[in-house]
Structure formats: structure tokens, C-alpha cells
Coordinates of C-alpha atoms and ligand atoms in Angstrom, one line a residue:
X10 CA 14.7 3.8 4.6
X11 CA 11.4 2.0 4.2
X12 CA 9.0 2.9 1.4
X13 CA 5.3 2.8 2.1
X14 CA 5.0 -0.3 0.0
X15 CA 7.1 -2.3 2.4
X16 CA 9.3 -3.7 -0.3
X17 CA 12.4 -1.7 0.5
X18 CA 13.3 -4.5 2.9
X19 CA 13.4 -6.9 0.0
X20 CA 15.5 -4.5 -2.1
X21 CA 17.9 -3.4 0.6
X22 CA 18.2 -6.0 3.3
X23 CA 21.3 -4.3 4.8
X24 CA 19.5 -1.0 5.2
X25 CA 16.4 -2.7 6.6
X26 CA 18.6 -4.2 9.3
X27 CA 20.3 -0.9 10.0
X28 CA 16.8 0.6 10.3
X29 CA 15.9 -2.1 12.8
X30 CA 18.2 -0.9 15.5
X31 CA 17.1 2.7 15.3
X32 CA 13.4 1.6 15.3
X33 CA 14.0 -0.4 18.5
X34 CA 14.2 3.0 20.2
X35 CA 11.5 3.7 22.7
X36 CA 9.7 6.4 20.7
X37 CA 8.9 6.7 17.0
X38 CA 6.8 8.7 14.7
X39 CA 3.6 7.7 12.9
X40 CA 2.3 9.6 9.9
X41 CA -1.5 9.3 9.3
X42 CA -3.3 10.7 6.2
X43 CA -7.0 11.2 6.6
X44 CA -9.9 12.2 4.3
X45 CA -12.4 14.7 5.6
X46 CA -15.5 13.2 7.4
X47 CA -18.9 13.9 5.9
X48 CA -19.6 17.6 6.2
X49 CA -16.0 18.6 6.7
X50 CA -14.1 20.4 4.0
X51 CA -10.6 19.0 4.3
X52 CA -8.6 16.1 5.8
X53 CA -5.1 16.4 7.2
X54 CA -1.8 14.7 7.4
X55 CA -1.0 14.3 11.1
X56 CA 2.2 13.2 12.8
X57 CA 1.9 11.2 16.0
X58 CA 4.6 10.4 18.4
X59 CA 4.5 6.9 19.8
X60 CA 6.1 6.8 23.3
X61 CA 5.5 3.5 25.0
X62 CA 1.6 3.4 25.3
X63 CA 1.1 7.1 24.4
X64 CA 0.2 8.2 20.9
X65 CA 0.2 12.0 20.8
X66 CA -0.4 14.3 17.9
X67 CA 2.8 16.4 17.5
X68 CA 2.2 18.1 14.1
X69 CA -0.5 18.5 11.4
X70 CA -0.4 19.7 7.8
X71 CA -3.0 20.8 5.2
X72 CA -0.3 20.8 2.5
X73 CA -1.4 17.5 0.9
X74 CA -4.7 19.1 -0.2
X75 CA -8.2 18.2 1.1
X76 CA -8.0 14.4 0.3
X77 CA -4.7 13.1 1.5
X78 CA -4.6 9.4 0.7
X79 CA -1.1 8.0 0.4
X80 CA 2.4 8.8 1.5
X81 CA 5.8 7.6 0.1
X82 CA 9.0 8.5 1.8
X83 CA 12.2 8.9 -0.2
X84 CA 15.2 10.1 1.6
X85 CA 14.0 12.9 3.9
X86 CA 11.0 13.9 1.8
X87 CA 7.4 12.7 2.1
X88 CA 5.4 12.6 -1.1
X89 CA 1.7 13.0 -0.4
X90 CA -1.1 12.7 -2.8
X91 CA -4.4 14.5 -2.9
X92 CA -6.9 12.0 -4.4
X93 CA -10.0 14.0 -5.1
X94 CA -11.8 10.7 -5.1
X95 CA -14.6 10.3 -7.7
X96 CA -13.1 12.9 -9.9
X97 CA -11.1 12.5 -13.1
X98 CA -9.4 15.8 -12.4
X99 CA -7.8 17.5 -9.4
X100 CA -5.1 15.1 -8.4
X101 CA -2.0 16.7 -6.8
X102 CA 1.3 15.4 -5.6
X103 CA 3.2 17.5 -3.0
X104 CA 6.7 17.1 -1.6
X105 CA 7.1 17.7 2.1
X106 CA 10.4 18.0 3.8
X107 CA 10.5 16.1 7.1
X108 CA 11.7 18.0 10.2
X109 CA 13.4 16.3 13.1
X110 CA 10.2 16.7 15.2
X111 CA 8.0 15.1 12.6
X112 CA 6.6 18.3 11.3
X113 CA 6.6 18.8 7.5
X114 CA 7.4 21.8 5.3
X115 CA 6.0 22.0 1.7
X116 CA 8.7 22.1 -1.0
X117 CA 6.6 21.8 -4.1
X118 CA 3.6 20.3 -5.9
X119 CA 2.3 19.5 -9.3
X120 CA -1.2 18.6 -10.7
X121 CA -1.8 15.0 -12.0
X122 CA -4.3 12.9 -13.8
X123 CA -7.4 12.5 -11.5
X124 CA -7.6 10.4 -8.4
X125 CA -4.1 9.3 -7.7
X126 CA -4.2 6.5 -5.0
X127 CA -0.7 5.2 -4.7
X128 CA 3.0 6.1 -5.4
X129 CA 6.3 4.3 -5.3
X130 CA 9.8 5.7 -5.4
X131 CA 12.2 4.1 -8.0
X132 CA 15.2 4.8 -10.1
X133 CA 18.8 5.7 -9.1
X134 CA 18.8 7.4 -5.7
X135 CA 15.0 7.2 -5.8
X136 CA 14.8 10.2 -8.1
X137 CA 11.6 8.9 -9.7
X138 CA 8.1 8.5 -8.5
X139 CA 5.4 6.3 -10.2
X140 CA 1.7 6.8 -9.5
X141 CA -1.5 4.9 -10.0
X142 CA -4.8 6.8 -10.8
X143 CA -8.0 5.0 -9.9
X144 CA -10.8 7.2 -11.4
X145 CA -8.3 8.7 -13.8
X146 CA -7.7 5.2 -15.2
X147 CA -3.9 5.4 -15.8
X148 CA -0.4 5.8 -14.5
X149 CA 2.1 8.6 -14.4
X150 CA 5.8 9.0 -13.6
X151 CA 7.6 12.0 -12.2
X152 CA 11.2 13.2 -11.8
X153 CA 11.7 14.2 -8.2
X154 CA 15.5 14.6 -8.3
X155 CA 14.8 18.2 -7.1
X156 CA 11.8 17.6 -4.8
X157 CA 11.0 21.4 -5.0
X158 CA 10.6 21.0 -8.8
X159 CA 8.6 17.8 -9.5
X160 CA 8.3 17.3 -13.3
X161 CA 6.0 14.9 -15.2
X162 CA 7.9 12.5 -17.4
X163 CA 5.1 10.3 -18.7
X164 CA 1.4 9.9 -18.1
X165 CA -1.1 7.6 -19.7
X166 CA -4.8 6.7 -19.5
X167 CA -5.5 3.1 -20.4
X168 CA -8.2 2.0 -22.8
X169 CA -11.5 1.0 -21.3
X170 CA -11.3 -2.8 -21.0
X171 CA -14.9 -3.7 -20.6
X172 CA -18.3 -2.3 -21.4
X173 CA -19.9 -3.5 -18.1
X174 CA -21.2 0.0 -17.4
X175 CA -23.7 -1.4 -14.8
X176 CA -20.7 -1.9 -12.4
X177 CA -18.6 1.3 -11.9
X178 CA -15.7 -0.7 -10.3
X179 CA -15.2 -2.5 -13.6
X180 CA -16.7 -0.2 -16.3
X181 CA -13.2 1.3 -16.9
X182 CA -9.5 0.8 -16.1
X183 CA -8.8 1.4 -12.4
X184 CA -5.1 1.0 -11.6
X185 CA -4.8 0.8 -7.8
X186 CA -1.1 0.5 -7.1
X187 CA 2.4 0.7 -8.7
X188 CA 4.6 -2.0 -7.2
X189 CA 8.4 -2.0 -7.8
X190 CA 10.0 -5.4 -8.3
X191 CA 13.1 -6.3 -6.3
X192 CA 15.4 -5.6 -9.3
X193 CA 14.1 -2.1 -9.5
X194 CA 13.6 -2.6 -13.2
X195 CA 9.9 -3.3 -13.4
X196 CA 6.6 -1.9 -12.2
X197 CA 3.6 -4.1 -11.7
X198 CA 0.2 -2.3 -11.7
X199 CA -2.9 -4.2 -10.4
X200 CA -5.8 -2.8 -12.5
X201 CA -9.0 -3.4 -10.5
X202 CA -11.2 -2.4 -13.4
X203 CA -9.5 -4.5 -16.1
X204 CA -8.6 -7.6 -14.0
X205 CA -5.0 -7.3 -15.1
X206 CA -1.6 -7.1 -13.6
X207 CA 0.0 -4.6 -16.0
X208 CA 3.7 -4.9 -16.3
X209 CA 6.1 -2.1 -17.3
X210 CA 9.9 -2.0 -17.7
X211 CA 11.6 1.1 -16.3
X212 CA 14.9 2.7 -17.1
X213 CA 16.5 3.6 -13.7
X214 CA 18.3 6.6 -15.3
X215 CA 15.8 8.2 -17.6
X216 CA 12.9 6.9 -15.4
X217 CA 10.9 6.2 -18.6
X218 CA 8.7 3.1 -18.9
X219 CA 7.8 0.8 -21.7
X220 CA 4.9 -1.6 -21.8
X221 CA 6.0 -5.2 -21.0
X222 CA 2.6 -7.0 -21.2
X223 CA 0.0 -8.0 -18.7
X224 CA -1.1 -11.0 -16.6
X225 CA -4.9 -11.6 -16.8
X226 CA -6.7 -12.5 -13.6
X227 CA -10.2 -14.0 -13.6
X228 CA -13.0 -11.6 -14.8
X229 CA -14.6 -9.9 -11.8
X230 CA -11.7 -10.5 -9.4
X231 CA -10.6 -6.9 -9.1
X232 CA -6.9 -7.0 -8.3
X233 CA -6.1 -4.2 -5.9
X234 CA -2.6 -4.4 -4.2
X235 CA 0.4 -6.7 -4.1
X236 CA 3.8 -7.2 -2.6
X237 CA 7.0 -8.8 -3.8
X238 CA 9.1 -11.1 -1.6
X239 CA 12.7 -12.1 -2.2
X240 CA 14.0 -15.3 -0.6
X241 CA 17.6 -16.2 -1.6
X242 CA 17.6 -16.3 -5.4
X243 CA 13.8 -16.7 -5.6
X244 CA 11.3 -14.0 -6.0
X245 CA 7.5 -14.2 -5.4
X246 CA 4.7 -11.8 -5.9
X247 CA 1.4 -11.9 -3.9
X248 CA -1.7 -10.0 -4.8
X249 CA -5.1 -9.4 -3.1
X250 CA -8.2 -9.0 -5.3
X251 CA -10.8 -6.8 -3.7
X252 CA -13.9 -8.1 -5.6
X253 CA -13.2 -11.9 -5.3
X254 CA -11.4 -11.5 -2.0
X255 CA -8.7 -13.8 -3.2
X256 CA -5.0 -14.0 -2.4
X257 CA -2.9 -15.1 -5.3
X258 CA 0.8 -16.0 -5.3
X259 CA 3.2 -16.0 -8.3
X260 CA 6.8 -17.0 -8.8
X261 CA 8.6 -14.3 -10.6
X262 CA 11.3 -14.6 -13.3
X263 CA 12.9 -11.4 -14.6
X264 CA 15.3 -11.1 -17.6
X265 CA 16.7 -8.1 -19.5
X266 CA 13.5 -8.0 -21.5
X267 CA 10.7 -9.0 -19.3
X268 CA 9.1 -10.1 -16.0
X269 CA 7.2 -13.4 -16.2
X270 CA 4.6 -14.5 -13.6
X271 CA 3.7 -18.2 -12.9
X272 CA 0.8 -18.7 -10.5
X273 CA 1.8 -20.9 -7.5
X274 CA -1.0 -20.2 -5.0
X275 CA -4.6 -19.1 -4.9
X276 CA -7.2 -19.1 -2.2
X277 CA -9.5 -16.7 -0.4
X278 CA -7.9 -14.0 1.7
X279 CA -8.3 -16.4 4.7
X280 CA -6.3 -19.0 2.9
X281 CA -9.2 -21.4 2.4
X282 CA -12.2 -21.8 0.1
X283 CA -15.0 -20.7 2.6
X284 CA -17.3 -17.9 1.4
X285 CA -16.8 -14.5 3.1
X286 CA -19.5 -12.2 4.4
X287 CA -21.3 -10.1 1.7
X288 CA -19.5 -6.7 1.4
X289 CA -16.1 -8.1 2.3
X290 CA -13.4 -6.0 0.5
X291 CA -9.7 -7.0 0.7
X292 CA -7.5 -4.0 1.0
X293 CA -3.8 -4.0 1.9
X294 CA -1.0 -6.6 1.7
X295 CA 2.6 -6.3 3.1
X296 CA 5.5 -8.6 3.6
X297 CA 7.2 -8.5 7.0
X298 CA 10.6 -6.8 7.1
X299 CA 12.3 -10.2 7.6
X300 CA 10.6 -11.5 4.4
X301 CA 9.1 -14.5 6.3
X302 CA 5.4 -13.5 6.7
X303 CA 2.7 -12.0 4.7
X304 CA -0.1 -9.9 6.3
X305 CA -3.2 -8.6 4.6
X306 CA -6.2 -6.6 5.7
X307 CA -9.8 -7.4 4.9
X308 CA -12.6 -4.8 5.3
X309 CA -16.3 -5.1 6.3
X310 CA -16.3 -8.6 7.7
X311 CA -17.1 -7.4 11.2
X312 CA -16.0 -10.8 12.4
X313 CA -13.9 -10.0 15.4
X314 CA -13.9 -7.8 18.5
X315 CA -11.4 -5.1 19.6
X316 CA -11.3 -3.6 23.1
X317 CA -10.5 0.1 22.9
X318 CA -8.2 2.0 25.2
X319 CA -11.2 3.0 27.3
X320 CA -12.4 -0.5 27.7
X321 CA -15.3 -0.4 25.1
X322 CA -15.7 -3.6 23.0
X323 CA -16.2 -2.8 19.3
X324 CA -16.6 -4.8 16.1
X325 CA -13.4 -5.3 14.2
X326 CA -12.2 -6.5 10.8
X327 CA -9.2 -8.8 10.5
X328 CA -5.5 -8.6 9.8
X329 CA -4.7 -12.1 8.4
X330 CA -1.1 -13.5 8.5
X331 CA 0.5 -16.3 6.6
X332 CA 4.0 -17.7 6.8
X333 CA 5.9 -18.0 3.5
X334 CA 7.8 -21.1 2.4
X335 CA 11.0 -19.6 1.1
X336 CA 11.6 -22.5 -1.3
X337 CA 8.2 -22.8 -2.9
X338 CA 6.4 -19.5 -2.0
X339 CA 3.5 -21.5 -0.6
X340 CA 1.6 -19.9 2.2
X341 CA 0.4 -21.3 5.5
X342 CA -2.2 -19.5 7.6
X343 CA -0.8 -18.3 10.9
X344 CA -3.4 -16.0 12.5
X345 CA -6.5 -13.9 12.0
X346 CA -6.2 -11.0 14.4
X347 CA -8.4 -7.9 15.1
X348 CA -7.3 -4.8 13.1
X349 CA -8.7 -2.5 15.8
X350 CA -11.9 -1.5 14.1
X351 CA -13.8 -1.4 10.8
X352 CA -12.3 -0.6 7.4
X353 CA -8.5 -1.2 7.8
X354 CA -7.7 0.2 4.4
X355 CA -4.1 0.4 5.3
X356 CA -1.6 -0.8 7.9
X357 CA 2.2 -0.8 8.3
X358 CA 5.0 -2.6 10.0
X359 CA 7.7 -0.7 11.8
X360 CA 11.3 -1.1 10.7
X361 CA 12.1 -4.3 12.7
X362 CA 8.5 -5.7 12.5
X363 CA 8.0 -5.5 16.2
X364 CA 4.9 -3.3 15.8
X365 CA 2.0 -3.1 13.4
X366 CA -0.1 0.1 13.0
X367 CA -3.6 -0.2 11.5
X368 CA -5.9 2.5 10.3
X369 CA -9.6 1.6 11.0
X370 CA -10.9 4.1 8.5
X371 CA -14.6 3.8 9.3
X372 CA -14.0 4.2 13.0
X373 CA -11.6 7.1 12.8
X374 CA -9.1 5.1 14.9
X375 CA -5.4 4.1 14.6
X376 CA -4.2 1.3 16.7
X377 CA -0.6 0.1 17.2
X378 CA -0.2 -3.6 18.1
X379 CA 2.8 -5.5 19.4
X380 CA 4.1 -8.2 17.0
X381 CA 6.1 -11.3 17.7
X382 CA 8.8 -11.2 15.1
X383 CA 9.7 -14.9 15.5
X384 CA 6.1 -16.2 15.1
X385 CA 4.6 -13.4 13.0
X386 CA 1.7 -13.2 15.5
X387 CA 0.1 -9.8 16.1
X388 CA -0.4 -9.3 19.8
X389 CA -2.0 -6.9 22.2
X390 CA -2.7 -3.2 21.4
X391 CA 0.2 -1.0 22.6
X392 CA -1.4 2.4 21.9
X393 CA -4.3 3.9 20.0
X394 CA -5.8 7.2 19.1
X395 CA -8.9 8.7 17.5
X396 CA -8.2 10.5 14.2
X397 CA -10.5 13.2 12.8
X398 CA -12.1 12.2 9.5
X399 CA -11.3 8.9 7.8
X400 CA -7.7 7.6 8.3
X401 CA -6.8 6.2 4.9
X402 CA -3.1 5.6 5.5
X403 CA -0.6 5.0 8.3
X404 CA 3.2 4.7 8.2
X405 CA 6.0 4.7 10.7
X406 CA 8.6 7.5 10.3
Ligands
NAG693 C1 12.4 22.4 -13.1 O1 12.8 21.2 -13.9 C2 12.6 21.4 -15.3 C3 12.8 20.1 -16.0 O2 14.0 19.5 -15.6 C4 13.6 22.5 -15.8 O3 13.4 22.8 -17.1 C5 13.3 23.8 -15.0 O4 14.3 24.8 -15.3 C6 13.3 23.6 -13.5 N1 12.9 24.7 -12.8 C7 13.5 25.2 -11.7 C8 12.9 26.4 -11.1 O5 14.5 24.7 -11.3
NAG694 C1 -21.6 -6.6 -14.7 O1 -21.7 -6.2 -13.4 C2 -22.8 -6.6 -12.7 C3 -22.9 -6.0 -11.3 O2 -21.8 -6.4 -10.5 C4 -22.7 -8.2 -12.7 O3 -23.9 -8.7 -12.0 C5 -22.6 -8.7 -14.1 O4 -22.4 -10.1 -14.1 C6 -21.5 -8.1 -14.8 N1 -21.5 -8.5 -16.2 C7 -20.4 -9.0 -16.8 C8 -20.6 -9.3 -18.3 O5 -19.3 -9.2 -16.3
NAG695 C1 18.3 4.5 -20.1 O1 18.3 5.9 -20.2 C2 19.6 6.4 -20.3 C3 19.5 7.9 -20.2 O2 18.5 8.4 -21.0 C4 20.1 6.0 -21.7 O3 21.4 6.5 -21.9 C5 20.1 4.5 -21.8 O4 20.5 4.0 -23.1 C6 18.8 3.9 -21.4 N1 18.9 2.4 -21.3 C7 18.2 1.6 -22.0 C8 18.4 0.2 -21.8 O5 17.3 2.0 -22.9
NAG696 C1 -8.8 -17.8 -6.9 O1 -9.7 -17.9 -5.8 C2 -10.7 -17.0 -5.9 C3 -11.5 -17.0 -4.5 O2 -11.5 -18.3 -4.0 C4 -11.6 -17.3 -7.1 O3 -12.6 -16.4 -7.2 C5 -10.7 -17.2 -8.3 O4 -11.4 -17.6 -9.5 C6 -9.5 -18.1 -8.2 N1 -8.6 -17.8 -9.3 C7 -7.9 -18.7 -9.9 C8 -7.0 -18.2 -11.0 O5 -8.1 -19.9 -9.7

């Protein structure tokens, strides 16, 4: 079972391999969470069936709330968050039971601190869920042992780290993700507003967290997302910073009492030092299921072209891929490929890494590409579909 952060493969290599054979099947499901377009009241969670080159909508749900923004799968339940972007109130998390046909049935929901943007499952049997709140400026954790009865265990709003009120992105704490380390004992939280990687130790039984320090990144960098990679007995963490458009690598040492980060790599999201176009905003980062490649998405560069299914040539932002040196964690640029349109806020690998799905938010398009597992290269589009509203998130079922 892969989680939406893509680190389950690092946690459970045996399960990832077992998943690979089932994902090699000819058809698979794709879940897409979309915000409403301007003038529309509500977005949707839509399930698509990918069958060779066809991507057909097979189910749709309003049960996430009007602003569905992130999904995490744990066992046979999808946890979907309603972000209510721009608001410090109105966050909701809903649990949705997945049916065999990809439709979902609501089990329960609970209100949260405002503007949740990301969740990760953790704890024994994935009975916990941790959440990052962007506008709300904090984190929260939930007990989901009974998905019909989600209960809040801890929730916290961080102190304002800076008084730069002229710049909303950094005038307060803006946690953007909760990343579970491969031991399952720590959460790392990139805080875009505070330029920190906040570190928390978690108890896998009680689910409770304790503060375990923070790693400061350069002021103004705006760390957004990250991904752990486990190679033999070595662990690395890679983060993308949205404001400086940098890609930073760390070697990771965990002990009973802490998680220590040592920087081993830093460059632009293209792996060099060349300036990027004004407005560029790095978004997502994932490690391939085989732990050999890193791919990230970069928004608003408009540097490439994509040919849509009907033959129209449109501007595209890139998906940028690096190979990872398993000994040192060093990165080598492999490819800069079109993401299928503008604003690839999110993308996902399938279980065996033979496909990549990207959500071009600003174009209302989701494109599935073939991927060469041996070279890490993203290839031709396999299927694509228009999506109503702004697709924020895409995940293989
Ligand atoms: C939901 O969980 C809480 C906390 O564990 C418990 O007190 C409550 O009885 C549960 N409610 C139901 C309906 O199971
Ligand atoms: C505050 O943000 C503005 C706008 O981005 C920037 O120009 C300025 O340098 C920032 N000030 C500090 C102290 O970081
Ligand atoms: C973790 O939580 C369990 C259950 O509450 C408790 O028994 C245990 O002592 C805790 N472990 C640590 C290291 O605090
Ligand atoms: C990493 O690179 C970025 C972009 O090139 C730069 O803004 C940042 O200051 C660098 N960080 C460190 C710690 O060297």
C-alpha cells in the first residue's frame, strides 16, 4: 500500500514489490482532487479508470468538502482534506471507504485548524494521521483506528517566526507537509513561512509527538516539501524550497532521542546554479519506488511544450529527474521533461514506477506518462483527461 507521500516504498520494500505486480495489470485507478474553478462553488474528488490509453471518470464525490486538496490512503480508506485556502478556520478531514469500483463512501469527518494542506499516516497499523496547516500555521495529529470516529490527539499553532508582514508567505509560520521518516519514529515538517525543517518524535502506540528541534534553512528560501530515501543502511532526505527554488539533500542519522540532518547537496531545482524565470515556484518531490531516482515538479517556468491528446501544442512546466548515488546521496541530473501543462502542483508514480501521473492545475488537465524504470526517464503521454476546476492532487489507487 503506497501512501501519497511516496515513502511507503522506503518503509516497506517487500510490500512495494508485491504492489508492483498488481500495478502491472492493464488497468488501474487514479484519484484526482480538484479545487473549484473561479465562479464555481465546490470542487470534487474524481476517480478515473486508466485502461491503456483511455482515462475515464468512473466515480465522483463531494464528500471532501468544497476545497479537496490532498489524499492519503491507509488500508482501504482514503483520508481527504478540505483546505478552505486563505482561511484560518474551516479545515475538515473526511474518511472515505474505497469500493472495488473506485467509488468512495463517507465514513466520518472532523473539523481541524484552518487550511490543512497535507497528511501522512503513521503509527502501528497506520492508526494515526499527522496534518500540516498552511494558513492555520500549525500541525495536528488524529487517531484513525476507527476511521468512522476520527479523534484529535494533539494540535498546535506555531509562534510567528518573523515580522516581515510585507510578505504574506513569510509573515507567519506556514507548515506545508508532514513527512514520516523511514523508521516511523519522526515527522519532519517543512515550514515555508519560518524557513525551518521542524522535527518531531512520535510514539507509534500513543501517536503523541514531542518537539525534537529544527534545522534552519536560509532566510527567504521557503521549504515546501521533502522525501526520504533509504539505501542500504543509509538514509537521505531531499527537500524543495518554493521561494528560492532550491533542492537540498541531507544525510539522516536517527537515534532513540533524535533525528540529525547534515547537508550534503544544494543546488537549484534544475541541479545547477542558473537563475530560473521570475515566478518559478517549486512544488512536489518524490523518490521513485525503487529508491534510485528523485523527481520534482517546478511551476510557472513555461519552458517546455506538451502536445495534447487532440494534437494541440501547449506550454508546459517541467518534471525534473535526478539519479541518486546510494553511497553518498549525491544527485545527478537525468532529465527535464514536460509535465503536461502549467502548474504541476502534484504528481505521482504508480506502484512499480512504470507510469507517472501529473496534475497541471492551471490547465485543468491530468496526464499519465510512460516511465522507463531502468533509466528513470519519463517518456510519452499514455493518456490524458481534462478535469473540472483546478486539479491539485493526483494519486494511483
Ligand atoms: C470515538 O472515540 C472516542 C475517543 O476514543 C470515544 O471516547 C468515543 O466513545 C468514540 N465514539 C464512538 C461513537 O465510537
Ligand atoms: C520581506 O519581504 C519582502 C517582499 O518579498 C522582501 O523584499 C524583503 O527583503 C523581506 N524582508 C526581510 C527582512 O526578509
Ligand atoms: C508510548 O506510548 C505508550 C502508550 O501510551 C506508552 O506505554 C509508552 O511508554 C510510550 N513510549 C515512550 C517511549 O514514551
Ligand atoms: C542553496 O541554493 C539556493 C539556490 O541556488 C540558494 O538560494 C541557497 O542559499 C542555497 N542554500 C545553501 C544552504 O547553500
